[in-house]
Structures are given as structure tokens and as C-alpha cells.
XYZ file of N, CA and C in Angstrom:
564
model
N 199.011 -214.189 219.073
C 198.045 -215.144 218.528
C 198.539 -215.625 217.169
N 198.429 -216.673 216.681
C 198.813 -217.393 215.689
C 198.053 -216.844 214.328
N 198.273 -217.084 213.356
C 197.571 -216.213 212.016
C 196.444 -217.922 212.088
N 195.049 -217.037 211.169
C 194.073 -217.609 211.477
C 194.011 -218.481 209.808
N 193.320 -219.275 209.860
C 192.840 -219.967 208.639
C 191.555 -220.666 208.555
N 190.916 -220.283 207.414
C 189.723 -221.121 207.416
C 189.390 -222.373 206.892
N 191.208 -222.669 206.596
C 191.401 -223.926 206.675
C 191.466 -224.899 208.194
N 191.573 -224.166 209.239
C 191.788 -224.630 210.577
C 190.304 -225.501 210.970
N 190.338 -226.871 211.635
C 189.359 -227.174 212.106
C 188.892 -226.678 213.079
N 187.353 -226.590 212.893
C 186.208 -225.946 213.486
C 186.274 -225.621 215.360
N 187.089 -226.774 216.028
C 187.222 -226.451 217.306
C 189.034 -225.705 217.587
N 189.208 -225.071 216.333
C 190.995 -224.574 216.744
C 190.295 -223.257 217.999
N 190.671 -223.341 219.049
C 190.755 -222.680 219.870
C 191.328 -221.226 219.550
N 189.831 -220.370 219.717
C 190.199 -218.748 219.026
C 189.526 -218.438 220.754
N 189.048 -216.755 221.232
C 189.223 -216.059 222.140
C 187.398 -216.525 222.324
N 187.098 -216.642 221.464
C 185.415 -216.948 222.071
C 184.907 -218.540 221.460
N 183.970 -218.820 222.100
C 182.597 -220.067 221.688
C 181.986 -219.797 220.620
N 181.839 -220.811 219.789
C 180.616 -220.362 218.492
C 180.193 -221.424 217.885
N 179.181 -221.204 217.250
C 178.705 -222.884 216.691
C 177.577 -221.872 215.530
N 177.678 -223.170 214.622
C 176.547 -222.409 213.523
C 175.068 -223.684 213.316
N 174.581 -223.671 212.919
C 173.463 -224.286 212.812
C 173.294 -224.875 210.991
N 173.126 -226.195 210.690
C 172.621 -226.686 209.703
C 171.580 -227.158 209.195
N 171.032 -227.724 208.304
C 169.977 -228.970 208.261
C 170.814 -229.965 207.694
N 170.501 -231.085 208.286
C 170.685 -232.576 207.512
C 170.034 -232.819 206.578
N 169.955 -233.222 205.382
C 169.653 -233.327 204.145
C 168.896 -235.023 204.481
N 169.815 -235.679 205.089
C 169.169 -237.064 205.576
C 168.104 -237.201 206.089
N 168.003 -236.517 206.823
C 166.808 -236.426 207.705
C 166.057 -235.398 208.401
N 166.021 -234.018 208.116
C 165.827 -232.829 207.726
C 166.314 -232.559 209.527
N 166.887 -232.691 210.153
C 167.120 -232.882 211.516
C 168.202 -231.288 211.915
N 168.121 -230.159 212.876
C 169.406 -229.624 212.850
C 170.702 -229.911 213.120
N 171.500 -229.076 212.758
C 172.856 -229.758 212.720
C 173.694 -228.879 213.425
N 174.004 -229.116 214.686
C 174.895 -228.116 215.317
C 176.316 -228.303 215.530
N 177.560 -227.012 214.725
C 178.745 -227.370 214.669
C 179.035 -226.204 214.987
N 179.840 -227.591 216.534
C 180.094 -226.729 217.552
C 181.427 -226.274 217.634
N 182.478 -224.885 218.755
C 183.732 -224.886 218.611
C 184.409 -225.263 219.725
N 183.839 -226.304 220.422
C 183.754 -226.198 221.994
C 183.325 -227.720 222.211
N 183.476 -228.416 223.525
C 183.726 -229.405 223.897
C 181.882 -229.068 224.659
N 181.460 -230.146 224.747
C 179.894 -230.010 225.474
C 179.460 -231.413 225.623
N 178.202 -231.769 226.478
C 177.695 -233.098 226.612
C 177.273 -233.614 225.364
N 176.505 -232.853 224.589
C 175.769 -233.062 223.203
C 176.987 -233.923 222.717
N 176.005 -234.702 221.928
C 176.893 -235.676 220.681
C 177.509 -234.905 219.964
N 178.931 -235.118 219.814
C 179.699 -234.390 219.238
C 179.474 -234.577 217.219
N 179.436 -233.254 216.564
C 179.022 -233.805 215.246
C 180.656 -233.386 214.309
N 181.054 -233.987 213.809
C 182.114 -234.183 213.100
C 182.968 -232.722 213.591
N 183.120 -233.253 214.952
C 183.675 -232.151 215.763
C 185.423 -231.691 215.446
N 186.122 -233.219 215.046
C 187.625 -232.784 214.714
C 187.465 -232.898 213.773
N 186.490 -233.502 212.700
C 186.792 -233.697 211.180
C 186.229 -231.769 210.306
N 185.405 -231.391 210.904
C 185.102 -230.373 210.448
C 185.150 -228.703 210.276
N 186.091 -228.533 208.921
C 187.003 -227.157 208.861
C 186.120 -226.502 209.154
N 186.563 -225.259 209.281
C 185.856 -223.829 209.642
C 184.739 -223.444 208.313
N 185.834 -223.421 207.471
C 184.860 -223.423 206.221
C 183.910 -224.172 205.673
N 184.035 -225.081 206.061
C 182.768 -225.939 205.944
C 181.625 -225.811 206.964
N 182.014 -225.310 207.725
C 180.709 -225.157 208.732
C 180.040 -224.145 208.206
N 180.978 -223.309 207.742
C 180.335 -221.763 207.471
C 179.431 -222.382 205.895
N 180.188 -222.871 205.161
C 179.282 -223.152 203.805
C 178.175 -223.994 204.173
N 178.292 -224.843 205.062
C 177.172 -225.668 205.169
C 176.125 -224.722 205.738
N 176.108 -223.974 206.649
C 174.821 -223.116 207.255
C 174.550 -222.089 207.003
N 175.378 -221.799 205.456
C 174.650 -220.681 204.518
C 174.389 -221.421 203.006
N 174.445 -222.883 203.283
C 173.786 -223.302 202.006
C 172.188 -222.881 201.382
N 172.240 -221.808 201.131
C 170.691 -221.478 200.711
C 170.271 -222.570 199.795
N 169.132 -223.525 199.330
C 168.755 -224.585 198.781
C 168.685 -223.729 197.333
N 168.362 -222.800 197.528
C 168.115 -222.507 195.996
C 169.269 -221.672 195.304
N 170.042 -221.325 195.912
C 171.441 -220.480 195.331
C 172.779 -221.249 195.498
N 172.619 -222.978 196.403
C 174.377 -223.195 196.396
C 173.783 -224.870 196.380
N 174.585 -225.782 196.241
C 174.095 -227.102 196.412
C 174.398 -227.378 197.712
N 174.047 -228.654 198.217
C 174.496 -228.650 199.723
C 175.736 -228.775 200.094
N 176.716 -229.432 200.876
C 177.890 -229.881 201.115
C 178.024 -231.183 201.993
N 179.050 -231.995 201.627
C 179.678 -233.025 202.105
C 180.611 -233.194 202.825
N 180.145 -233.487 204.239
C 181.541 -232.992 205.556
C 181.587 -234.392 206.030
N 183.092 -234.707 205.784
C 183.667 -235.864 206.784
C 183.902 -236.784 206.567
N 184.481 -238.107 207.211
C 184.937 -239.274 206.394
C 183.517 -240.418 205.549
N 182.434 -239.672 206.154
C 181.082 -240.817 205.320
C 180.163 -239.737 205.274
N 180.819 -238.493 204.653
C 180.195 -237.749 203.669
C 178.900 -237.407 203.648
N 179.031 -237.007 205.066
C 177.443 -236.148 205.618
C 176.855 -235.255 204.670
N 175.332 -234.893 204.693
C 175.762 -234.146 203.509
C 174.518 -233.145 204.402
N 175.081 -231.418 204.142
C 174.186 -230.683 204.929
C 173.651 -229.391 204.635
N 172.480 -229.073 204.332
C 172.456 -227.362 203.586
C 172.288 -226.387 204.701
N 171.725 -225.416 204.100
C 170.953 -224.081 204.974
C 170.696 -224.558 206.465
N 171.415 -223.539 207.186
C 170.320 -223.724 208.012
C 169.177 -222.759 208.964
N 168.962 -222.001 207.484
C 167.774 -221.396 207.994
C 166.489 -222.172 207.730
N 167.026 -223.215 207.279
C 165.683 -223.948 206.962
C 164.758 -224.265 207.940
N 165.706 -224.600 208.670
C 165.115 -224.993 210.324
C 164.953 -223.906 210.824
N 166.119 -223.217 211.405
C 165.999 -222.282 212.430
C 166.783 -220.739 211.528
N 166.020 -219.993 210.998
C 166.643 -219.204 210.226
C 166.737 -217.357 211.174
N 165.685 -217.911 212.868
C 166.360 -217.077 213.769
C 166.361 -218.150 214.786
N 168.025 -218.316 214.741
C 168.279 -219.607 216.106
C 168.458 -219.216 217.191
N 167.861 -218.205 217.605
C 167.921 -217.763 218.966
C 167.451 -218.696 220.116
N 166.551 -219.335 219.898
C 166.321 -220.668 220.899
C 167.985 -221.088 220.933
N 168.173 -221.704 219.496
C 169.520 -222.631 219.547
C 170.521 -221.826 220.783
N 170.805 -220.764 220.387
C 171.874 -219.418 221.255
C 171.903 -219.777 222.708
N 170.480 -219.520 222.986
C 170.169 -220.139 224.815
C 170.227 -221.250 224.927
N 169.765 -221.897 224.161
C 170.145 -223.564 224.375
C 171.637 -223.795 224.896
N 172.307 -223.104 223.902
C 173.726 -223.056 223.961
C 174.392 -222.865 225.244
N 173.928 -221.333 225.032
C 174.634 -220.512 226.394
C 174.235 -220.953 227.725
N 172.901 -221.554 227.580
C 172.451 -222.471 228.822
C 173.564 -223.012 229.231
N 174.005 -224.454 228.562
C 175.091 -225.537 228.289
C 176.019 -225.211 228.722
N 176.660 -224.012 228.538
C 178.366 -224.039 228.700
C 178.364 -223.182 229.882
N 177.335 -222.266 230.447
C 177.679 -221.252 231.294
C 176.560 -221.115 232.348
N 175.660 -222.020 232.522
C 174.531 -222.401 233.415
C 174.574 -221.510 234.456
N 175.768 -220.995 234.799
C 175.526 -220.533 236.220
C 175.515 -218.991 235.853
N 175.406 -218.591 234.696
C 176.134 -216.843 234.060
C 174.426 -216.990 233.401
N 173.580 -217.397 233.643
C 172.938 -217.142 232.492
C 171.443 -215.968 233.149
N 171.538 -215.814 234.581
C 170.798 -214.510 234.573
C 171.511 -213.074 234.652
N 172.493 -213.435 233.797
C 173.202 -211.839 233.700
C 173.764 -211.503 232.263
N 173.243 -212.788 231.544
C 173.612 -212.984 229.956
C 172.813 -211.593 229.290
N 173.535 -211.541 228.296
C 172.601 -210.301 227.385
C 173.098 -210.908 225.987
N 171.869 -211.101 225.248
C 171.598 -211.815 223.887
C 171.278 -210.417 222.564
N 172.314 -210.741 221.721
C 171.572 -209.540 220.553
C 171.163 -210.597 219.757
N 170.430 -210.132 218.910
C 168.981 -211.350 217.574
C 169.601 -210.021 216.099
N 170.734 -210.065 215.236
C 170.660 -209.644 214.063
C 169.763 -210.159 213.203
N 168.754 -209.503 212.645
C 167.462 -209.905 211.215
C 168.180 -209.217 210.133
N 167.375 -210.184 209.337
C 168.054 -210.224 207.763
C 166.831 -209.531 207.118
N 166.002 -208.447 207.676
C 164.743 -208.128 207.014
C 163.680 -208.619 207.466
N 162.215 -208.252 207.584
C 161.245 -208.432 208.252
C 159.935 -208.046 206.265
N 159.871 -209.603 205.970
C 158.772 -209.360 205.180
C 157.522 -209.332 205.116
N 156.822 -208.494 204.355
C 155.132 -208.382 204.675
C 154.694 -209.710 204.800
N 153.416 -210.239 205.215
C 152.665 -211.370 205.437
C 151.780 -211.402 204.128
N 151.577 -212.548 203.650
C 150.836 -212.794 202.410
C 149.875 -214.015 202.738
N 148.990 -214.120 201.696
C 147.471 -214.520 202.256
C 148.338 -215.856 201.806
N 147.250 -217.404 202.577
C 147.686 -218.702 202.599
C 146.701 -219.198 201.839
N 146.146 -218.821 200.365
C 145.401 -219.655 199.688
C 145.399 -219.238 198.257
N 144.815 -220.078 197.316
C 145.108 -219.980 196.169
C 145.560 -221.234 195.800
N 145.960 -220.737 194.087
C 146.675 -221.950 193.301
C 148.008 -222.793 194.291
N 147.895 -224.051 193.970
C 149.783 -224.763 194.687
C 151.022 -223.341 194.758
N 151.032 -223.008 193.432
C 152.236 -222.153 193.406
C 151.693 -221.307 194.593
N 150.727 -220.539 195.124
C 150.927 -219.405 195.908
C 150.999 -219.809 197.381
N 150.372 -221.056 197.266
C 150.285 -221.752 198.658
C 151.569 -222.519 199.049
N 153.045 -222.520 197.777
C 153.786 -223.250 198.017
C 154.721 -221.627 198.269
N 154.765 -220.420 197.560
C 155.251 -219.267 198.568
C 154.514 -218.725 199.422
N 153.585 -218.981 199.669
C 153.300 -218.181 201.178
C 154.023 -219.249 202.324
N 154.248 -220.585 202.027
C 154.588 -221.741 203.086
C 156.306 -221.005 203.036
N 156.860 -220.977 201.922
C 157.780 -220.308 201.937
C 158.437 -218.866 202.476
N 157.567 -218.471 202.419
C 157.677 -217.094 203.792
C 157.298 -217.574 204.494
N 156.652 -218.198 205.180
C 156.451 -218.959 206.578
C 157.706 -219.373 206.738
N 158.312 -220.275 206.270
C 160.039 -220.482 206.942
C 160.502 -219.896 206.883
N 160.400 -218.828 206.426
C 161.472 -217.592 206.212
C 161.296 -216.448 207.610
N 160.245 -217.093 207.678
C 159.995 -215.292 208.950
C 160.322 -215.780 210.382
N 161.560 -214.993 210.281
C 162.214 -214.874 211.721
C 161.480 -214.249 212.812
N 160.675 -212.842 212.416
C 160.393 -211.885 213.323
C 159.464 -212.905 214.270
N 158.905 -213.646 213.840
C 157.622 -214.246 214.505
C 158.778 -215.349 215.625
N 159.456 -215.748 215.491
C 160.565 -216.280 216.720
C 160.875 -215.572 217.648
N 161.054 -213.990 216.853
C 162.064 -213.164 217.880
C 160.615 -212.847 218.759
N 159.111 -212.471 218.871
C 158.427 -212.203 219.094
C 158.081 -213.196 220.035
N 158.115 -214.224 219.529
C 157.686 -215.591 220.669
C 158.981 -215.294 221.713
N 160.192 -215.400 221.362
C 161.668 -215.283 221.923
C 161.005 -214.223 223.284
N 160.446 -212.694 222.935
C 160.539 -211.925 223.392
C 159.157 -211.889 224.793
N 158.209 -212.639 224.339
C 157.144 -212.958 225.201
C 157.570 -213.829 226.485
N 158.164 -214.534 225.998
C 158.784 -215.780 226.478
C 159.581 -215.560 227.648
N 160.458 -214.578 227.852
C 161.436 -213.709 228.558
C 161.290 -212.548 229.054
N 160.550 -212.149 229.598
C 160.090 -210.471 229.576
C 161.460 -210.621 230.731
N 161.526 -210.828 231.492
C 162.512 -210.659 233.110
C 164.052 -209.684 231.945
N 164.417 -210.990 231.231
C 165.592 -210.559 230.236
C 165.461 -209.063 229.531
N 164.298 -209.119 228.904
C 163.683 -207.511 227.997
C 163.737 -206.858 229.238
N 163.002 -206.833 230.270
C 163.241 -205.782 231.553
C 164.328 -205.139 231.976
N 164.796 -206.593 231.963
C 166.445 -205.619 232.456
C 167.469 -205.544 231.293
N 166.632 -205.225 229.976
C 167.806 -204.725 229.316
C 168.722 -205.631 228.736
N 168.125 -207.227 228.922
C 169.458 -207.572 228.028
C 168.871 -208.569 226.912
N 167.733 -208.353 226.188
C 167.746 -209.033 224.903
C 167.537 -207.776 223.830
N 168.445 -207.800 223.088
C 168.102 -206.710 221.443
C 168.241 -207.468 220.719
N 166.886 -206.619 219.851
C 167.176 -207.325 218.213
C 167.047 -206.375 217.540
N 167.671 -206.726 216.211
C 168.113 -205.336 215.256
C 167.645 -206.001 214.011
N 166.592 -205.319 213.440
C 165.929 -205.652 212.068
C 165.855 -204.758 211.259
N 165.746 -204.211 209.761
C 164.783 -203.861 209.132
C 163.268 -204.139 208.943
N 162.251 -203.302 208.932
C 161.010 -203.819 208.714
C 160.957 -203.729 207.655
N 160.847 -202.302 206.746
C 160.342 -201.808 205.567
C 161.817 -201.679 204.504
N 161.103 -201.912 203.625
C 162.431 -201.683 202.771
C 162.983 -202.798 201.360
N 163.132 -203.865 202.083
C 163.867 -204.756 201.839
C 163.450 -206.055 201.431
N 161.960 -205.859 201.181
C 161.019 -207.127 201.563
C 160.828 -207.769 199.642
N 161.418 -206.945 199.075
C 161.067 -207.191 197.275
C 162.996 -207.616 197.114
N 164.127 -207.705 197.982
C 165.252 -208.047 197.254
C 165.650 -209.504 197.638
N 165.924 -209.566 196.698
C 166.032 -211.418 197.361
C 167.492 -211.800 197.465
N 168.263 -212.855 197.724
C 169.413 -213.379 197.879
C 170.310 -213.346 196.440
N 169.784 -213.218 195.811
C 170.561 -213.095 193.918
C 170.459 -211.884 193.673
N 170.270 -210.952 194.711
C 170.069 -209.158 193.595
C 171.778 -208.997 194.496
N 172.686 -209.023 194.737
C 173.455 -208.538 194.863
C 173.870 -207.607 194.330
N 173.782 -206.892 193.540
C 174.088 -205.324 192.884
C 172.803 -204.647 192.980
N 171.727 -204.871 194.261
C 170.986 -203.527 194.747
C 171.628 -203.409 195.911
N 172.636 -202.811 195.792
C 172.944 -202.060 197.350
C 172.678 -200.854 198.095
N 172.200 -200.002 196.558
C 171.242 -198.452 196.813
C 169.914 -199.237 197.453
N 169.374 -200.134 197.424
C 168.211 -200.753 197.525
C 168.487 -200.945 198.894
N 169.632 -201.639 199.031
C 169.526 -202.643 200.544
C 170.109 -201.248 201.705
N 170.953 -200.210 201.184
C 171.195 -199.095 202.146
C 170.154 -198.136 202.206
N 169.154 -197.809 201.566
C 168.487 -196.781 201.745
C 167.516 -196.816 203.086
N 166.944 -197.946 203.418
C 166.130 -198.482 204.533
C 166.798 -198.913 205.773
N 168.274 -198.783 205.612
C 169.173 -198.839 206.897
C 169.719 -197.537 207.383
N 170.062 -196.864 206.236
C 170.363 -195.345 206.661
C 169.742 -194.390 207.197
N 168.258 -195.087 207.197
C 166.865 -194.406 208.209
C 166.823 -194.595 209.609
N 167.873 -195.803 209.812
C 167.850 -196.462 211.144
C 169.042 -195.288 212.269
């Protein structure tokens, strides 16, 4: 195999399929960059490096600015904004490329933490973070995800792997609590 670069554009042919998920800044729309040839409109499919896909769909809005991919300078952040558990997106996906594999598929859902629920009223500021944990909470996807599919949960092939407790006070800028962020995994 050839040495890898994340300078290589986004469809250089590696051993598996992958695509990451964005938001459009234009039009708050998702943005899927794909590594693979599909019916979907292709989105700056040869223009767009590896690394840019990856920066664009970990543009957190409040820790990186967005990014500008391609010759008319798309411009695209987070994309957990939209879908911050894209597990729909995943099946959508895996639907697409493998239609005929897909009652023997087995899906894992990695969570980034599972935070407490907080009341929806009060001053703007509290009503503008509780809306903010509302986009933030994955578990409530994986839960719909999981209702949605029981046949799949039956036989064993959807997992998801979360923290519940633990983790719900560190935010994306504490990077030097790592006693913080291991103590509630090492229980697992």
C-alpha cells in the first residue's frame, strides 16, 4: 500500500468507504463528504482533501472558525450541528452502496457523553442553553435509532457505546482534565 497523506484527496482509494458529515454555513443544509462514487450529488468530491473534510466536520462554532473548500469557496462548520449522532446519515449511507448486505449489517453508535437534561425556561440566556443541549444530545437519536429497529437490536447488530455519568461538567476547551475524562470510563 502506498504511504498515506492527509494531503491526498478525499476519494484516494484506501481499504474501506467513509464520509463525514458537515453543515453549510449558506444555508444551514448537511454536507456529506463522501470517499466513494454514489447517485447523490457529488459535493466537491475531487476538489476536497482529506483534511479538509476532517476540519470541516469538527468545526465546533465556538472553538475553530469555519472552513473554505474548493474552487468558489464553500464555506462549512461542525457537523454536529445538524447531526451530532449521524447514525440515520450511516444507514442512509450503507443503505446506498450495499442495498442488498443491509439485513446482515451490524452498526456501532460511539457517544461523546450523555448530559443531564435541564429545565426549558427562564431568562434568554437559559433558554438559549437549554436549546443548546438540545442540539447537543445525541442519546435521544440513538434511542429513537434504537426503537426504530428492534429486528437489528434482536439480532445483535446495533451497539452503542456512551458514557452517562461523569463527563457532563467538561466541555471541549478543558483539555488538561484527563483524570476527569478517564475516571468515568475506567468504570466501564
Amino acid at each position: 500500500m502506498s504511504s498515506f497523506s492527509p494531503n491526498f484527496p478525499l476519494f484516494f482509494k484506501l481499504t474501506c468507504s467513509r464520509f463525514v458529515c458537515a453543515t453549510r454555513t449558506g444555508n444551514t443544509e448537511v454536507a456529506i463528504f463522501r470517499s466513494y462514487d454514489t447517485t447523490e450529488p457529488e459535493l466537491l468530491f475531487e476538489e476536497c482533501k482529506i483534511w479538509e473534510a476532517c476540519r470541516a466536520t469538527s468545526a465546533a462554532t465556538t472553538f475553530f472558525d469555519p472552513i473554505k473548500i474548493g474552487r468558489y469557496s464553500q464555506e462549512f462548520a461542525d457537523g454536529g450541528v445538524l447531526y451530532n449522532n449521524p447514525i440515520q446519515l450511516v444507514e442512509q449511507e450503507a443503505s446506498a452502496i450495499w442495498p442488498d448486505r443491509m439485513e446482515s449489517a451490524v452498526m456501532v453508535s460511539i457517544g461523546t457523553g450523555s448530559a443531564p437534561g435541564g429545565a426549558f425556561r427562564g431568562s434568554l440566556e437559559k433558554i438559549i442553553k437549554a436549546m443548546r443541549e438540545i442540539v447537543t444530545k445525541s442519546e435521544k437519536t440513538h434511542d429513537n435509532f434504537f426503537r426504530a429497529h428492534k429486528e437489528m437490536v434482536h439480532q445483535n447488530r446495533y451497539h452503542r457505546f456512551n458514557v452517562f455519568y461523569g463527563l457532563a461538567d467538561v466541555g471541549l476547551e478543558e483539555s488538561k482534565e484527563k483524570e476527569k475524562m478517564a475516571n468515568p470510563i475506567r468504570k466501564m
